[in-house]
PDB file of C-alpha atoms in Angstrom:
ATOM      1  CA  UNK A   1       0.137   0.148  -0.023  1.00 69.00           C
ATOM      2  CA  UNK A   2       1.385   3.497  -1.000  1.00 77.00           C
ATOM      3  CA  UNK A   3       1.475   6.019   1.878  1.00 91.00           C
ATOM      4  CA  UNK A   4      -0.341   8.437  -0.308  1.00 96.00           C
ATOM      5  CA  UNK A   5      -2.578   7.230  -3.119  1.00 96.00           C
ATOM      6  CA  UNK A   6      -4.134   9.131  -5.732  1.00 96.00           C
ATOM      7  CA  UNK A   7      -6.061   8.026  -9.067  1.00 89.00           C
ATOM      8  CA  UNK A   8      -3.558   8.572 -11.762  1.00 85.00           C
ATOM      9  CA  UNK A   9      -6.355   9.639 -14.201  1.00 87.00           C
ATOM     10  CA  UNK A  10      -6.408  11.303 -16.600  1.00 94.00           C
ATOM     11  CA  UNK A  11      -9.478  13.048 -15.296  1.00 96.00           C
ATOM     12  CA  UNK A  12     -11.303  14.904 -18.226  1.00 97.00           C
ATOM     13  CA  UNK A  13     -13.875  17.458 -17.387  1.00 97.00           C
ATOM     14  CA  UNK A  14     -15.543  20.239 -19.613  1.00 98.00           C
ATOM     15  CA  UNK A  15     -14.830  23.871 -19.234  1.00 98.00           C
ATOM     16  CA  UNK A  16     -16.775  25.277 -16.443  1.00 98.00           C
ATOM     17  CA  UNK A  17     -17.640  22.011 -14.710  1.00 98.00           C
ATOM     18  CA  UNK A  18     -16.451  21.028 -11.291  1.00 98.00           C
ATOM     19  CA  UNK A  19     -13.163  18.757 -11.021  1.00 97.00           C
ATOM     20  CA  UNK A  20     -12.934  16.354  -7.962  1.00 97.00           C
ATOM     21  CA  UNK A  21      -9.557  14.996  -7.130  1.00 98.00           C
ATOM     22  CA  UNK A  22      -9.066  12.481  -4.268  1.00 97.00           C
ATOM     23  CA  UNK A  23      -6.324  11.214  -2.161  1.00 97.00           C
ATOM     24  CA  UNK A  24      -6.056   8.730   0.736  1.00 97.00           C
ATOM     25  CA  UNK A  25      -3.069   8.341   3.096  1.00 96.00           C
ATOM     26  CA  UNK A  26      -1.983   5.573   5.387  1.00 94.00           C
ATOM     27  CA  UNK A  27       0.027   7.344   8.137  1.00 91.00           C
ATOM     28  CA  UNK A  28      -2.412   8.321  10.834  1.00 90.00           C
ATOM     29  CA  UNK A  29       0.444  10.524  12.295  1.00 90.00           C
ATOM     30  CA  UNK A  30       0.169  12.860   9.227  1.00 92.00           C
ATOM     31  CA  UNK A  31      -0.800  16.229  10.551  1.00 90.00           C
ATOM     32  CA  UNK A  32      -0.593  18.553   7.578  1.00 94.00           C
ATOM     33  CA  UNK A  33      -1.993  18.115   3.894  1.00 96.00           C
ATOM     34  CA  UNK A  34      -1.417  20.065   0.677  1.00 97.00           C
ATOM     35  CA  UNK A  35      -2.413  20.137  -2.755  1.00 98.00           C
ATOM     36  CA  UNK A  36      -0.062  21.179  -5.406  1.00 98.00           C
ATOM     37  CA  UNK A  37      -0.459  21.858  -9.191  1.00 98.00           C
ATOM     38  CA  UNK A  38       2.513  20.889 -11.478  1.00 98.00           C
ATOM     39  CA  UNK A  39       2.473  21.856 -15.128  1.00 97.00           C
ATOM     40  CA  UNK A  40       4.635  19.783 -17.523  1.00 95.00           C
ATOM     41  CA  UNK A  41       8.184  20.470 -17.149  1.00 93.00           C
ATOM     42  CA  UNK A  42       7.629  22.756 -14.142  1.00 96.00           C
ATOM     43  CA  UNK A  43       8.083  22.475 -10.587  1.00 97.00           C
ATOM     44  CA  UNK A  44       5.053  21.880  -8.248  1.00 98.00           C
ATOM     45  CA  UNK A  45       3.063  25.051  -7.165  1.00 97.00           C
ATOM     46  CA  UNK A  46       1.162  25.207  -3.925  1.00 97.00           C
ATOM     47  CA  UNK A  47      -2.500  25.467  -4.123  1.00 97.00           C
ATOM     48  CA  UNK A  48      -3.988  24.685  -0.787  1.00 96.00           C
ATOM     49  CA  UNK A  49      -3.142  23.692   2.731  1.00 96.00           C
ATOM     50  CA  UNK A  50      -5.521  22.021   5.237  1.00 97.00           C
ATOM     51  CA  UNK A  51      -4.844  20.969   8.782  1.00 95.00           C
ATOM     52  CA  UNK A  52      -8.077  20.359  10.396  1.00 95.00           C
ATOM     53  CA  UNK A  53     -11.194  18.225   9.595  1.00 96.00           C
ATOM     54  CA  UNK A  54     -13.690  19.883   7.303  1.00 96.00           C
ATOM     55  CA  UNK A  55     -13.637  22.175   4.441  1.00 97.00           C
ATOM     56  CA  UNK A  56     -11.383  25.196   3.449  1.00 97.00           C
ATOM     57  CA  UNK A  57     -12.148  27.432   0.550  1.00 97.00           C
ATOM     58  CA  UNK A  58      -9.875  29.688  -1.462  1.00 96.00           C
ATOM     59  CA  UNK A  59     -11.381  31.171  -4.709  1.00 97.00           C
ATOM     60  CA  UNK A  60     -12.246  28.348  -7.083  1.00 98.00           C
ATOM     61  CA  UNK A  61     -10.598  25.755  -4.933  1.00 98.00           C
ATOM     62  CA  UNK A  62     -11.916  23.749  -1.871  1.00 98.00           C
ATOM     63  CA  UNK A  63     -10.027  21.286   0.069  1.00 98.00           C
ATOM     64  CA  UNK A  64     -11.627  18.646   2.271  1.00 98.00           C
ATOM     65  CA  UNK A  65     -10.045  16.470   4.989  1.00 98.00           C
ATOM     66  CA  UNK A  66     -11.553  13.613   6.947  1.00 97.00           C
ATOM     67  CA  UNK A  67      -8.932  12.322   9.321  1.00 95.00           C
ATOM     68  CA  UNK A  68     -11.164   9.453  10.466  1.00 95.00           C
ATOM     69  CA  UNK A  69     -11.206   8.112   6.988  1.00 95.00           C
ATOM     70  CA  UNK A  70      -7.648   9.342   6.041  1.00 96.00           C
ATOM     71  CA  UNK A  71      -9.014  11.070   3.126  1.00 96.00           C
ATOM     72  CA  UNK A  72      -8.356  14.414   1.365  1.00 98.00           C
ATOM     73  CA  UNK A  73      -9.898  15.980  -1.812  1.00 98.00           C
ATOM     74  CA  UNK A  74      -9.734  18.890  -3.842  1.00 98.00           C
ATOM     75  CA  UNK A  75     -12.522  20.452  -5.635  1.00 98.00           C
ATOM     76  CA  UNK A  76     -11.886  22.905  -8.522  1.00 98.00           C
ATOM     77  CA  UNK A  77     -15.039  24.883  -9.517  1.00 98.00           C
ATOM     78  CA  UNK A  78     -15.555  26.577 -12.915  1.00 98.00           C
ATOM     79  CA  UNK A  79     -12.592  24.532 -14.408  1.00 98.00           C
ATOM     80  CA  UNK A  80     -10.648  26.207 -16.964  1.00 97.00           C
ATOM     81  CA  UNK A  81      -8.298  24.750 -19.511  1.00 97.00           C
ATOM     82  CA  UNK A  82      -5.475  26.640 -17.713  1.00 97.00           C
ATOM     83  CA  UNK A  83      -6.324  24.152 -14.892  1.00 98.00           C
ATOM     84  CA  UNK A  84      -5.185  21.260 -16.999  1.00 98.00           C
ATOM     85  CA  UNK A  85      -2.121  19.983 -15.103  1.00 97.00           C
ATOM     86  CA  UNK A  86      -0.937  17.120 -12.648  1.00 97.00           C
ATOM     87  CA  UNK A  87      -2.332  17.676  -9.065  1.00 98.00           C
ATOM     88  CA  UNK A  88      -0.085  16.404  -6.337  1.00 98.00           C
ATOM     89  CA  UNK A  89      -1.429  15.506  -2.954  1.00 98.00           C
ATOM     90  CA  UNK A  90       1.123  15.625   0.037  1.00 97.00           C
ATOM     91  CA  UNK A  91       1.007  14.573   3.679  1.00 96.00           C
ATOM     92  CA  UNK A  92       3.255  15.750   6.298  1.00 93.00           C
ATOM     93  CA  UNK A  93       4.382  14.187   9.708  1.00 88.00           C
ATOM     94  CA  UNK A  94       6.171  16.398  11.900  1.00 82.00           C
ATOM     95  CA  UNK A  95       6.552  14.224  15.036  1.00 79.00           C
ATOM     96  CA  UNK A  96       9.258  11.599  15.472  1.00 78.00           C
ATOM     97  CA  UNK A  97      11.077  13.019  12.510  1.00 80.00           C
ATOM     98  CA  UNK A  98       9.969  15.123   9.639  1.00 85.00           C
ATOM     99  CA  UNK A  99       8.551  13.471   6.573  1.00 90.00           C
ATOM    100  CA  UNK A 100       6.816  14.593   3.515  1.00 93.00           C
ATOM    101  CA  UNK A 101       5.067  12.044   1.328  1.00 95.00           C
ATOM    102  CA  UNK A 102       3.683  12.870  -1.930  1.00 97.00           C
ATOM    103  CA  UNK A 103       1.256  11.042  -4.055  1.00 97.00           C
ATOM    104  CA  UNK A 104       2.095  10.201  -7.763  1.00 96.00           C
ATOM    105  CA  UNK A 105      -0.352  12.744  -8.853  1.00 97.00           C
ATOM    106  CA  UNK A 106      -3.578  12.940 -10.812  1.00 97.00           C
ATOM    107  CA  UNK A 107      -3.576  14.380 -14.482  1.00 97.00           C
ATOM    108  CA  UNK A 108      -6.412  16.714 -15.022  1.00 97.00           C
ATOM    109  CA  UNK A 109      -7.523  17.638 -18.497  1.00 97.00           C
ATOM    110  CA  UNK A 110     -10.248  20.538 -18.917  1.00 98.00           C
ATOM    111  CA  UNK A 111     -11.778  20.492 -22.322  1.00 96.00           C
ATOM    112  CA  UNK A 112     -12.621  23.939 -24.063  1.00 93.00           C
TER     113      UNK A 112
ATOM    114  CA  UNK B   1       9.861  38.815  -3.530  1.00 64.00           C
ATOM    115  CA  UNK B   2      12.422  36.414  -5.198  1.00 85.00           C
ATOM    116  CA  UNK B   3      11.293  32.780  -5.050  1.00 95.00           C
ATOM    117  CA  UNK B   4      13.369  29.734  -4.214  1.00 98.00           C
ATOM    118  CA  UNK B   5      16.430  29.589  -6.526  1.00 98.00           C
ATOM    119  CA  UNK B   6      18.549  26.606  -7.384  1.00 98.00           C
ATOM    120  CA  UNK B   7      21.697  26.015  -9.464  1.00 97.00           C
ATOM    121  CA  UNK B   8      22.593  24.719 -11.759  1.00 98.00           C
ATOM    122  CA  UNK B   9      19.537  24.388 -14.082  1.00 97.00           C
ATOM    123  CA  UNK B  10      20.788  21.300 -15.732  1.00 97.00           C
ATOM    124  CA  UNK B  11      23.710  18.987 -15.240  1.00 96.00           C
ATOM    125  CA  UNK B  12      25.195  16.205 -17.213  1.00 98.00           C
ATOM    126  CA  UNK B  13      27.427  13.632 -14.956  1.00 98.00           C
ATOM    127  CA  UNK B  14      29.131  10.344 -15.863  1.00 98.00           C
ATOM    128  CA  UNK B  15      28.506   7.169 -13.572  1.00 98.00           C
ATOM    129  CA  UNK B  16      30.750   7.319 -10.333  1.00 98.00           C
ATOM    130  CA  UNK B  17      31.079  11.011 -10.459  1.00 98.00           C
ATOM    131  CA  UNK B  18      29.865  13.316  -7.563  1.00 98.00           C
ATOM    132  CA  UNK B  19      27.516  16.194  -7.777  1.00 98.00           C
ATOM    133  CA  UNK B  20      26.598  19.289  -5.629  1.00 98.00           C
ATOM    134  CA  UNK B  21      23.455  21.101  -6.110  1.00 98.00           C
ATOM    135  CA  UNK B  22      22.649  24.452  -4.473  1.00 98.00           C
ATOM    136  CA  UNK B  23      19.309  26.063  -3.193  1.00 98.00           C
ATOM    137  CA  UNK B  24      18.591  29.411  -1.844  1.00 98.00           C
ATOM    138  CA  UNK B  25      15.492  29.798   0.072  1.00 97.00           C
ATOM    139  CA  UNK B  26      12.715  32.689   0.047  1.00 96.00           C
ATOM    140  CA  UNK B  27      13.899  35.467   2.132  1.00 94.00           C
ATOM    141  CA  UNK B  28      12.980  34.822   5.816  1.00 91.00           C
ATOM    142  CA  UNK B  29      12.346  30.982   5.190  1.00 94.00           C
ATOM    143  CA  UNK B  30      14.648  29.038   7.597  1.00 93.00           C
ATOM    144  CA  UNK B  31      13.684  25.553   6.410  1.00 94.00           C
ATOM    145  CA  UNK B  32      14.750  23.718   3.237  1.00 96.00           C
ATOM    146  CA  UNK B  33      13.755  20.359   2.044  1.00 96.00           C
ATOM    147  CA  UNK B  34      15.253  18.290  -1.050  1.00 98.00           C
ATOM    148  CA  UNK B  35      13.125  15.968  -3.290  1.00 98.00           C
ATOM    149  CA  UNK B  36      14.023  13.765  -6.229  1.00 98.00           C
ATOM    150  CA  UNK B  37      11.259  13.559  -8.884  1.00 98.00           C
ATOM    151  CA  UNK B  38      11.302  11.122 -11.747  1.00 97.00           C
ATOM    152  CA  UNK B  39       8.783  11.264 -14.718  1.00 92.00           C
ATOM    153  CA  UNK B  40       5.578  10.129 -13.751  1.00 91.00           C
ATOM    154  CA  UNK B  41       6.015  10.150 -10.079  1.00 94.00           C
ATOM    155  CA  UNK B  42       5.552  12.480  -7.294  1.00 96.00           C
ATOM    156  CA  UNK B  43       8.484  14.114  -5.529  1.00 98.00           C
ATOM    157  CA  UNK B  44      10.287  11.945  -3.076  1.00 97.00           C
ATOM    158  CA  UNK B  45      11.500  13.162   0.029  1.00 96.00           C
ATOM    159  CA  UNK B  46      15.262  13.215   0.760  1.00 97.00           C
ATOM    160  CA  UNK B  47      15.994  15.540   3.416  1.00 94.00           C
ATOM    161  CA  UNK B  48      14.731  18.519   5.563  1.00 94.00           C
ATOM    162  CA  UNK B  49      16.956  21.019   7.357  1.00 94.00           C
ATOM    163  CA  UNK B  50      15.860  23.779   9.807  1.00 90.00           C
ATOM    164  CA  UNK B  51      18.273  26.011  11.371  1.00 87.00           C
ATOM    165  CA  UNK B  52      21.204  23.986  10.195  1.00 89.00           C
ATOM    166  CA  UNK B  53      20.045  20.921  11.536  1.00 92.00           C
ATOM    167  CA  UNK B  54      18.717  17.678   9.792  1.00 93.00           C
ATOM    168  CA  UNK B  55      15.103  17.199  10.864  1.00 91.00           C
ATOM    169  CA  UNK B  56      14.006  14.539   8.600  1.00 92.00           C
ATOM    170  CA  UNK B  57      15.556  11.999   6.105  1.00 94.00           C
ATOM    171  CA  UNK B  58      13.773   9.847   3.470  1.00 94.00           C
ATOM    172  CA  UNK B  59      14.527   6.417   2.160  1.00 94.00           C
ATOM    173  CA  UNK B  60      17.742   7.442   0.333  1.00 97.00           C
ATOM    174  CA  UNK B  61      21.202   5.745   0.522  1.00 97.00           C
ATOM    175  CA  UNK B  62      24.127   7.233   2.321  1.00 97.00           C
ATOM    176  CA  UNK B  63      25.403   8.455  -1.067  1.00 98.00           C
ATOM    177  CA  UNK B  64      23.046  11.414  -0.500  1.00 98.00           C
ATOM    178  CA  UNK B  65      23.961  14.001   1.998  1.00 97.00           C
ATOM    179  CA  UNK B  66      23.068  17.663   2.494  1.00 97.00           C
ATOM    180  CA  UNK B  67      23.864  20.655   4.643  1.00 97.00           C
ATOM    181  CA  UNK B  68      22.384  24.115   5.488  1.00 96.00           C
ATOM    182  CA  UNK B  69      24.426  27.200   5.938  1.00 96.00           C
ATOM    183  CA  UNK B  70      24.052  29.975   8.448  1.00 95.00           C
ATOM    184  CA  UNK B  71      22.269  32.074   5.625  1.00 95.00           C
ATOM    185  CA  UNK B  72      19.858  29.190   5.318  1.00 95.00           C
ATOM    186  CA  UNK B  73      20.972  28.260   1.840  1.00 97.00           C
ATOM    187  CA  UNK B  74      21.565  24.568   1.184  1.00 98.00           C
ATOM    188  CA  UNK B  75      23.538  22.159  -0.741  1.00 98.00           C
ATOM    189  CA  UNK B  76      22.616  18.524  -1.879  1.00 98.00           C
ATOM    190  CA  UNK B  77      25.602  16.313  -2.468  1.00 98.00           C
ATOM    191  CA  UNK B  78      25.318  12.844  -4.308  1.00 98.00           C
ATOM    192  CA  UNK B  79      28.357  10.511  -4.635  1.00 98.00           C
ATOM    193  CA  UNK B  80      29.180   7.684  -6.696  1.00 98.00           C
ATOM    194  CA  UNK B  81      26.332   8.538  -9.143  1.00 98.00           C
ATOM    195  CA  UNK B  82      24.198   5.693 -10.656  1.00 98.00           C
ATOM    196  CA  UNK B  83      22.050   5.995 -13.909  1.00 98.00           C
ATOM    197  CA  UNK B  84      19.062   5.645 -11.557  1.00 97.00           C
ATOM    198  CA  UNK B  85      19.999   8.994 -10.095  1.00 98.00           C
ATOM    199  CA  UNK B  86      18.856  10.789 -13.193  1.00 98.00           C
ATOM    200  CA  UNK B  87      15.971  13.015 -12.080  1.00 98.00           C
ATOM    201  CA  UNK B  88      14.642  16.485 -11.487  1.00 98.00           C
ATOM    202  CA  UNK B  89      16.071  17.394  -8.127  1.00 98.00           C
ATOM    203  CA  UNK B  90      13.718  19.964  -6.350  1.00 98.00           C
ATOM    204  CA  UNK B  91      14.376  22.256  -3.302  1.00 98.00           C
ATOM    205  CA  UNK B  92      11.535  23.821  -1.349  1.00 97.00           C
ATOM    206  CA  UNK B  93      11.601  26.262   1.568  1.00 96.00           C
ATOM    207  CA  UNK B  94       9.263  26.817   4.446  1.00 94.00           C
ATOM    208  CA  UNK B  95       8.500  29.831   6.524  1.00 88.00           C
ATOM    209  CA  UNK B  96       9.130  29.444  10.328  1.00 70.00           C
ATOM    210  CA  UNK B  97       6.731  27.336  12.228  1.00 62.00           C
ATOM    211  CA  UNK B  98       4.600  26.438   9.083  1.00 70.00           C
ATOM    212  CA  UNK B  99       4.605  23.591   6.733  1.00 84.00           C
ATOM    213  CA  UNK B 100       3.925  25.005   3.517  1.00 93.00           C
ATOM    214  CA  UNK B 101       6.500  24.255   1.018  1.00 95.00           C
ATOM    215  CA  UNK B 102       7.407  26.574  -1.882  1.00 97.00           C
ATOM    216  CA  UNK B 103       9.386  24.776  -4.589  1.00 98.00           C
ATOM    217  CA  UNK B 104      12.300  26.146  -6.741  1.00 98.00           C
ATOM    218  CA  UNK B 105      12.400  25.465 -10.477  1.00 98.00           C
ATOM    219  CA  UNK B 106      14.687  22.480  -9.689  1.00 98.00           C
ATOM    220  CA  UNK B 107      17.998  20.964 -11.279  1.00 98.00           C
ATOM    221  CA  UNK B 108      17.736  18.396 -14.019  1.00 98.00           C
ATOM    222  CA  UNK B 109      20.349  15.835 -13.578  1.00 98.00           C
ATOM    223  CA  UNK B 110      21.324  13.304 -16.107  1.00 98.00           C
ATOM    224  CA  UNK B 111      23.833  10.631 -15.391  1.00 98.00           C
ATOM    225  CA  UNK B 112      25.341   8.690 -18.358  1.00 97.00           C
TER     226      UNK B 112
END
């Protein structure tokens, strides 16, 4: 079992639709969770951070965390072709030694 | 404000050689992390340094080492290079007491 799992996709949605990206993690000691966007040939760009159960909204993005289910998600509303990228989920454990684990990423295509 | 900077941008080395990669964090950031990313995978955690101390280490062999300087810049050293070390090496910096990580553009290492 991978420590952070994501559906590799590709996930294809039409322009203006909601894109839903999911992530599960295995280490219950993980405390912080992040979503990054990575365009081909570029480095990851931080989109959202979430630390406590519930929803966190920032513009068109909403991150959701459920620690009991060890589940993190990212919703992108009004998807745009410029949102087409790979989305990486990351979990950080900061006790007993710092460790960041990334998922392999989900490729998102937004069709114009 | 300047983002995370890394040098060099690209590097070609021969098996068995040694390489040093450099990273300068965002001004005011005291934590630096190093990652290895191969095509189709998420970044793999190598090290994290905070205030010149190693806070975390990923599952990489002892051929990989790093250090952080008083100005919070960092170097990653890889000895006895193998073909499998060919990858994008990413540096990320974090502000004090926060785990949001901001990535530099990366160094593309090719081992022949």
